[in-house]
Amino acid sequence: MALTGQLATLLGVALGAVLSMATTMIVERARWRREQSVRWDERRLSAYAEYAHAVKTLAHRYRRIAVAKGIAASGAAPLEPTEEVLAEVAEAEVQRSALAETVWLLGDVRTNTAAVRLNHCLWHLEWLARELPTRGQGGWDQAYEEFRQARQHFLQLARAGIGVRGTRVAESVPWPPPWRGDLSRGARR
């Protein structure tokens, strides 16, 4: 009987050790996954933010060029498309393209698809500002509104992809703001 008691004790100790080891492995694996998730979320956040900023900067420059050429009625200080300005815009486009690669490496399918659409809208603005021929697409105002919607859609999907809840703005805010007055009467923006 003593042997049976010792055997039961040994089996209990062995089973306890195996269960303890298995529990530790499961806890460590979950911790490692959480750490990896946080690590990649931080990188995705950085990639999304840098890309969105680069896109917005380029759109603003294209708008300023369009204002200088009389394509866009208002919205920004005119920027004459000199060789130097066009070289700066080309460099900014190279930077945007590099940032897009990071987005595509780290992003989910929906966010990446929204980034592609956003690129198309941005390039449409570029073509209009450079007065390159486009087919069947409205003028600057329509293209700029499509750009703004595409950017907003990208930002919404990027936020969802990294688990940021809520929306950018809680309620509808009118644009242009009331203090600007009636733009159709020639008021400056």
PDB file of C-alpha atoms in Angstrom:
ATOM      1  CA  MET A   1       0.000   0.000   0.000  1.00  0.00           C
ATOM      2  CA  ALA A   2       2.795   2.369   0.739  1.00  0.00           C
ATOM      3  CA  LEU A   3       4.037   1.988  -2.815  1.00  0.00           C
ATOM      4  CA  THR A   4       0.610   2.862  -4.213  1.00  0.00           C
ATOM      5  CA  GLY A   5       0.452   5.969  -2.046  1.00  0.00           C
ATOM      6  CA  GLN A   6       3.904   7.046  -3.155  1.00  0.00           C
ATOM      7  CA  LEU A   7       3.009   6.381  -6.788  1.00  0.00           C
ATOM      8  CA  ALA A   8      -0.171   8.476  -6.475  1.00  0.00           C
ATOM      9  CA  THR A   9       1.835  11.280  -4.890  1.00  0.00           C
ATOM     10  CA  LEU A  10       4.441  11.107  -7.655  1.00  0.00           C
ATOM     11  CA  LEU A  11       1.730  11.138 -10.339  1.00  0.00           C
ATOM     12  CA  GLY A  12       0.073  14.137  -8.643  1.00  0.00           C
ATOM     13  CA  VAL A  13       3.370  16.034  -8.548  1.00  0.00           C
ATOM     14  CA  ALA A  14       4.127  15.175 -12.194  1.00  0.00           C
ATOM     15  CA  LEU A  15       0.630  16.160 -13.318  1.00  0.00           C
ATOM     16  CA  GLY A  16       0.899  19.431 -11.350  1.00  0.00           C
ATOM     17  CA  ALA A  17       4.260  20.196 -12.972  1.00  0.00           C
ATOM     18  CA  VAL A  18       2.903  19.507 -16.476  1.00  0.00           C
ATOM     19  CA  LEU A  19      -0.187  21.642 -15.870  1.00  0.00           C
ATOM     20  CA  SER A  20       1.931  24.424 -14.381  1.00  0.00           C
ATOM     21  CA  MET A  21       4.279  24.336 -17.376  1.00  0.00           C
ATOM     22  CA  ALA A  22       1.364  24.315 -19.842  1.00  0.00           C
ATOM     23  CA  THR A  23      -0.304  27.247 -18.070  1.00  0.00           C
ATOM     24  CA  THR A  24       2.952  29.199 -18.069  1.00  0.00           C
ATOM     25  CA  MET A  25       3.413  28.538 -21.801  1.00  0.00           C
ATOM     26  CA  ILE A  26      -0.135  29.688 -22.576  1.00  0.00           C
ATOM     27  CA  VAL A  27       0.269  32.855 -20.482  1.00  0.00           C
ATOM     28  CA  GLU A  28       3.662  33.640 -22.044  1.00  0.00           C
ATOM     29  CA  ARG A  29       2.341  33.075 -25.570  1.00  0.00           C
ATOM     30  CA  ALA A  30      -0.615  35.416 -24.886  1.00  0.00           C
ATOM     31  CA  ARG A  31       1.753  38.046 -23.473  1.00  0.00           C
ATOM     32  CA  TRP A  32       4.040  37.740 -26.506  1.00  0.00           C
ATOM     33  CA  ARG A  33       1.053  38.135 -28.864  1.00  0.00           C
ATOM     34  CA  ARG A  34      -0.139  41.235 -26.975  1.00  0.00           C
ATOM     35  CA  GLU A  35       3.331  42.751 -27.167  1.00  0.00           C
ATOM     36  CA  GLN A  36       3.533  42.020 -30.895  1.00  0.00           C
ATOM     37  CA  SER A  37       0.092  43.514 -31.439  1.00  0.00           C
ATOM     38  CA  VAL A  38       1.053  46.705 -29.610  1.00  0.00           C
ATOM     39  CA  ARG A  39       4.329  46.864 -31.531  1.00  0.00           C
ATOM     40  CA  TRP A  40       2.607  46.555 -34.918  1.00  0.00           C
ATOM     41  CA  ASP A  41      -0.216  48.895 -33.928  1.00  0.00           C
ATOM     42  CA  GLU A  42       2.363  51.567 -33.071  1.00  0.00           C
ATOM     43  CA  ARG A  43       4.036  51.087 -36.437  1.00  0.00           C
ATOM     44  CA  ARG A  44       0.704  51.124 -38.286  1.00  0.00           C
ATOM     45  CA  LEU A  45      -0.312  54.313 -36.472  1.00  0.00           C
ATOM     46  CA  SER A  46       2.947  55.969 -37.471  1.00  0.00           C
ATOM     47  CA  ALA A  47       2.677  54.765 -41.090  1.00  0.00           C
ATOM     48  CA  TYR A  48      -0.950  55.878 -41.425  1.00  0.00           C
ATOM     49  CA  ALA A  49      -0.313  59.289 -39.863  1.00  0.00           C
ATOM     50  CA  GLU A  50       2.812  60.036 -41.935  1.00  0.00           C
ATOM     51  CA  TYR A  51       1.121  58.928 -45.151  1.00  0.00           C
ATOM     52  CA  ALA A  52      -2.054  60.948 -44.438  1.00  0.00           C
ATOM     53  CA  HIS A  53       0.047  64.025 -43.688  1.00  0.00           C
ATOM     54  CA  ALA A  54       2.062  63.629 -46.907  1.00  0.00           C
ATOM     55  CA  VAL A  55      -1.139  63.286 -48.944  1.00  0.00           C
ATOM     56  CA  LYS A  56      -2.676  66.355 -47.318  1.00  0.00           C
ATOM     57  CA  THR A  57       0.482  68.393 -47.926  1.00  0.00           C
ATOM     58  CA  LEU A  58       0.531  67.460 -51.614  1.00  0.00           C
ATOM     59  CA  ALA A  59      -3.175  68.222 -52.045  1.00  0.00           C
ATOM     60  CA  HIS A  60      -2.641  71.627 -50.456  1.00  0.00           C
ATOM     61  CA  ARG A  61       0.227  72.387 -52.841  1.00  0.00           C
ATOM     62  CA  TYR A  62      -1.835  71.270 -55.838  1.00  0.00           C
ATOM     63  CA  ARG A  63      -4.670  73.497 -54.632  1.00  0.00           C
ATOM     64  CA  ARG A  64      -2.324  76.467 -54.316  1.00  0.00           C
ATOM     65  CA  ILE A  65      -1.029  75.855 -57.864  1.00  0.00           C
ATOM     66  CA  ALA A  66      -4.623  75.547 -59.123  1.00  0.00           C
ATOM     67  CA  VAL A  67      -5.487  78.871 -57.465  1.00  0.00           C
ATOM     68  CA  ALA A  68      -2.473  80.503 -59.138  1.00  0.00           C
ATOM     69  CA  LYS A  69      -3.645  79.190 -62.524  1.00  0.00           C
ATOM     70  CA  GLY A  70      -7.256  80.231 -61.919  1.00  0.00           C
ATOM     71  CA  ILE A  71      -8.491  76.622 -61.878  1.00  0.00           C
ATOM     72  CA  ALA A  72      -9.575  76.736 -58.244  1.00  0.00           C
ATOM     73  CA  ALA A  73     -11.460  79.860 -57.225  1.00  0.00           C
ATOM     74  CA  SER A  74     -10.177  80.139 -53.694  1.00  0.00           C
ATOM     75  CA  GLY A  75      -9.007  78.227 -50.693  1.00  0.00           C
ATOM     76  CA  ALA A  76      -5.314  78.892 -50.454  1.00  0.00           C
ATOM     77  CA  ALA A  77      -2.617  81.409 -51.244  1.00  0.00           C
ATOM     78  CA  PRO A  78      -1.556  81.106 -54.883  1.00  0.00           C
ATOM     79  CA  LEU A  79       1.636  79.191 -55.602  1.00  0.00           C
ATOM     80  CA  GLU A  80       3.206  79.865 -58.965  1.00  0.00           C
ATOM     81  CA  PRO A  81       4.373  76.609 -60.555  1.00  0.00           C
ATOM     82  CA  THR A  82       8.012  77.559 -61.027  1.00  0.00           C
ATOM     83  CA  GLU A  83      10.659  74.945 -61.747  1.00  0.00           C
ATOM     84  CA  GLU A  84      11.699  75.061 -58.098  1.00  0.00           C
ATOM     85  CA  VAL A  85       8.120  74.588 -56.861  1.00  0.00           C
ATOM     86  CA  LEU A  86       7.520  71.719 -59.287  1.00  0.00           C
ATOM     87  CA  ALA A  87      10.766  70.065 -58.151  1.00  0.00           C
ATOM     88  CA  GLU A  88       9.632  70.360 -54.507  1.00  0.00           C
ATOM     89  CA  VAL A  89       6.248  68.876 -55.389  1.00  0.00           C
ATOM     90  CA  ALA A  90       7.947  66.015 -57.255  1.00  0.00           C
ATOM     91  CA  GLU A  91      10.126  65.311 -54.200  1.00  0.00           C
ATOM     92  CA  ALA A  92       7.049  65.371 -51.968  1.00  0.00           C
ATOM     93  CA  GLU A  93       5.394  62.856 -54.306  1.00  0.00           C
ATOM     94  CA  VAL A  94       8.425  60.564 -54.027  1.00  0.00           C
ATOM     95  CA  GLN A  95       8.125  60.790 -50.227  1.00  0.00           C
ATOM     96  CA  ARG A  96       4.366  60.076 -50.372  1.00  0.00           C
ATOM     97  CA  SER A  97       5.025  57.046 -52.553  1.00  0.00           C
ATOM     98  CA  ALA A  98       7.604  55.678 -50.092  1.00  0.00           C
ATOM     99  CA  LEU A  99       5.190  56.186 -47.206  1.00  0.00           C
ATOM    100  CA  ALA A 100       2.455  54.397 -49.164  1.00  0.00           C
ATOM    101  CA  GLU A 101       4.713  51.340 -49.390  1.00  0.00           C
ATOM    102  CA  THR A 102       4.892  51.206 -45.599  1.00  0.00           C
ATOM    103  CA  VAL A 103       1.105  51.509 -45.376  1.00  0.00           C
ATOM    104  CA  TRP A 104       0.723  48.606 -47.816  1.00  0.00           C
ATOM    105  CA  LEU A 105       3.155  46.462 -45.841  1.00  0.00           C
ATOM    106  CA  LEU A 106       1.444  47.063 -42.492  1.00  0.00           C
ATOM    107  CA  GLY A 107      -2.168  47.815 -43.394  1.00  0.00           C
ATOM    108  CA  ASP A 108      -5.174  45.575 -43.721  1.00  0.00           C
ATOM    109  CA  VAL A 109      -6.868  45.004 -47.088  1.00  0.00           C
ATOM    110  CA  ARG A 110      -9.638  47.589 -46.596  1.00  0.00           C
ATOM    111  CA  THR A 111      -7.262  50.338 -45.459  1.00  0.00           C
ATOM    112  CA  ASN A 112      -4.848  49.581 -48.297  1.00  0.00           C
ATOM    113  CA  THR A 113      -7.694  49.723 -50.818  1.00  0.00           C
ATOM    114  CA  ALA A 114      -8.737  53.100 -49.391  1.00  0.00           C
ATOM    115  CA  ALA A 115      -5.118  54.286 -49.740  1.00  0.00           C
ATOM    116  CA  VAL A 116      -5.113  53.328 -53.426  1.00  0.00           C
ATOM    117  CA  ARG A 117      -8.357  55.268 -53.985  1.00  0.00           C
ATOM    118  CA  LEU A 118      -6.897  58.222 -52.103  1.00  0.00           C
ATOM    119  CA  ASN A 119      -3.822  58.127 -54.361  1.00  0.00           C
ATOM    120  CA  HIS A 120      -6.065  58.186 -57.442  1.00  0.00           C
ATOM    121  CA  CYS A 121      -7.952  61.208 -56.117  1.00  0.00           C
ATOM    122  CA  LEU A 122      -4.678  62.970 -55.302  1.00  0.00           C
ATOM    123  CA  TRP A 123      -3.296  62.281 -58.774  1.00  0.00           C
ATOM    124  CA  HIS A 124      -6.508  63.650 -60.278  1.00  0.00           C
ATOM    125  CA  LEU A 125      -5.874  66.916 -58.403  1.00  0.00           C
ATOM    126  CA  GLU A 126      -2.310  66.918 -59.700  1.00  0.00           C
ATOM    127  CA  TRP A 127      -3.457  66.460 -63.281  1.00  0.00           C
ATOM    128  CA  LEU A 128      -6.019  69.229 -62.969  1.00  0.00           C
ATOM    129  CA  ALA A 129      -3.473  71.588 -61.372  1.00  0.00           C
ATOM    130  CA  ARG A 130      -0.976  70.808 -64.141  1.00  0.00           C
ATOM    131  CA  GLU A 131      -3.748  71.234 -66.730  1.00  0.00           C
ATOM    132  CA  LEU A 132      -3.260  67.750 -68.123  1.00  0.00           C
ATOM    133  CA  PRO A 133      -6.246  66.321 -70.025  1.00  0.00           C
ATOM    134  CA  THR A 134      -8.717  64.227 -68.013  1.00  0.00           C
ATOM    135  CA  ARG A 135     -11.788  62.366 -69.259  1.00  0.00           C
ATOM    136  CA  GLY A 136     -15.364  62.633 -68.055  1.00  0.00           C
ATOM    137  CA  GLN A 137     -14.501  63.956 -64.627  1.00  0.00           C
ATOM    138  CA  GLY A 138     -15.908  67.216 -63.250  1.00  0.00           C
ATOM    139  CA  GLY A 139     -13.800  70.227 -62.501  1.00  0.00           C
ATOM    140  CA  TRP A 140     -11.559  71.132 -59.598  1.00  0.00           C
ATOM    141  CA  ASP A 141     -14.310  71.501 -56.991  1.00  0.00           C
ATOM    142  CA  GLN A 142     -15.725  68.033 -57.659  1.00  0.00           C
ATOM    143  CA  ALA A 143     -12.267  66.456 -57.723  1.00  0.00           C
ATOM    144  CA  TYR A 144     -11.302  68.172 -54.479  1.00  0.00           C
ATOM    145  CA  GLU A 145     -14.502  66.999 -52.772  1.00  0.00           C
ATOM    146  CA  GLU A 146     -13.818  63.427 -53.957  1.00  0.00           C
ATOM    147  CA  PHE A 147     -10.299  63.756 -52.547  1.00  0.00           C
ATOM    148  CA  ARG A 148     -11.636  64.945 -49.181  1.00  0.00           C
ATOM    149  CA  GLN A 149     -14.103  62.036 -49.035  1.00  0.00           C
ATOM    150  CA  ALA A 150     -11.401  59.515 -49.990  1.00  0.00           C
ATOM    151  CA  ARG A 151      -9.070  60.916 -47.328  1.00  0.00           C
ATOM    152  CA  GLN A 152     -11.814  60.761 -44.711  1.00  0.00           C
ATOM    153  CA  HIS A 153     -12.608  57.152 -45.701  1.00  0.00           C
ATOM    154  CA  PHE A 154      -8.922  56.196 -45.444  1.00  0.00           C
ATOM    155  CA  LEU A 155      -8.669  57.791 -41.998  1.00  0.00           C
ATOM    156  CA  GLN A 156     -11.813  56.007 -40.785  1.00  0.00           C
ATOM    157  CA  LEU A 157     -10.492  52.623 -41.904  1.00  0.00           C
ATOM    158  CA  ALA A 158      -7.035  53.329 -40.491  1.00  0.00           C
ATOM    159  CA  ARG A 159      -8.577  54.223 -37.126  1.00  0.00           C
ATOM    160  CA  ALA A 160     -10.679  51.064 -37.156  1.00  0.00           C
ATOM    161  CA  GLY A 161      -7.642  48.981 -38.139  1.00  0.00           C
ATOM    162  CA  ILE A 162      -5.704  50.053 -35.058  1.00  0.00           C
ATOM    163  CA  GLY A 163      -8.714  49.919 -32.762  1.00  0.00           C
ATOM    164  CA  VAL A 164      -9.373  53.632 -32.272  1.00  0.00           C
ATOM    165  CA  ARG A 165     -13.035  54.008 -31.405  1.00  0.00           C
ATOM    166  CA  GLY A 166     -15.263  56.912 -32.304  1.00  0.00           C
ATOM    167  CA  THR A 167     -15.101  59.345 -35.153  1.00  0.00           C
ATOM    168  CA  ARG A 168     -12.861  62.265 -35.961  1.00  0.00           C
ATOM    169  CA  VAL A 169     -15.583  64.827 -35.282  1.00  0.00           C
ATOM    170  CA  ALA A 170     -18.587  64.021 -33.106  1.00  0.00           C
ATOM    171  CA  GLU A 171     -21.095  66.115 -35.013  1.00  0.00           C
ATOM    172  CA  SER A 172     -21.489  67.819 -38.345  1.00  0.00           C
ATOM    173  CA  VAL A 173     -19.608  71.103 -38.462  1.00  0.00           C
ATOM    174  CA  PRO A 174     -20.613  73.426 -41.319  1.00  0.00           C
ATOM    175  CA  TRP A 175     -18.085  74.355 -43.964  1.00  0.00           C
ATOM    176  CA  PRO A 176     -17.296  77.088 -44.689  1.00  0.00           C
ATOM    177  CA  PRO A 177     -17.714  78.448 -41.179  1.00  0.00           C
ATOM    178  CA  PRO A 178     -20.218  81.299 -40.754  1.00  0.00           C
ATOM    179  CA  TRP A 179     -17.506  83.888 -39.991  1.00  0.00           C
ATOM    180  CA  ARG A 180     -16.182  83.579 -43.548  1.00  0.00           C
ATOM    181  CA  GLY A 181     -19.225  85.148 -45.153  1.00  0.00           C
ATOM    182  CA  ASP A 182     -20.388  84.582 -48.707  1.00  0.00           C
ATOM    183  CA  LEU A 183     -17.458  83.418 -50.836  1.00  0.00           C
ATOM    184  CA  SER A 184     -19.332  83.972 -54.073  1.00  0.00           C
ATOM    185  CA  ARG A 185     -19.064  87.744 -53.565  1.00  0.00           C
ATOM    186  CA  GLY A 186     -15.289  87.634 -53.831  1.00  0.00           C
ATOM    187  CA  ALA A 187     -14.392  87.417 -50.142  1.00  0.00           C
ATOM    188  CA  ARG A 188     -10.868  86.099 -49.545  1.00  0.00           C
ATOM    189  CA  ARG A 189     -10.413  82.741 -47.969  1.00  0.00           C
TER     190      ARG A 189
END
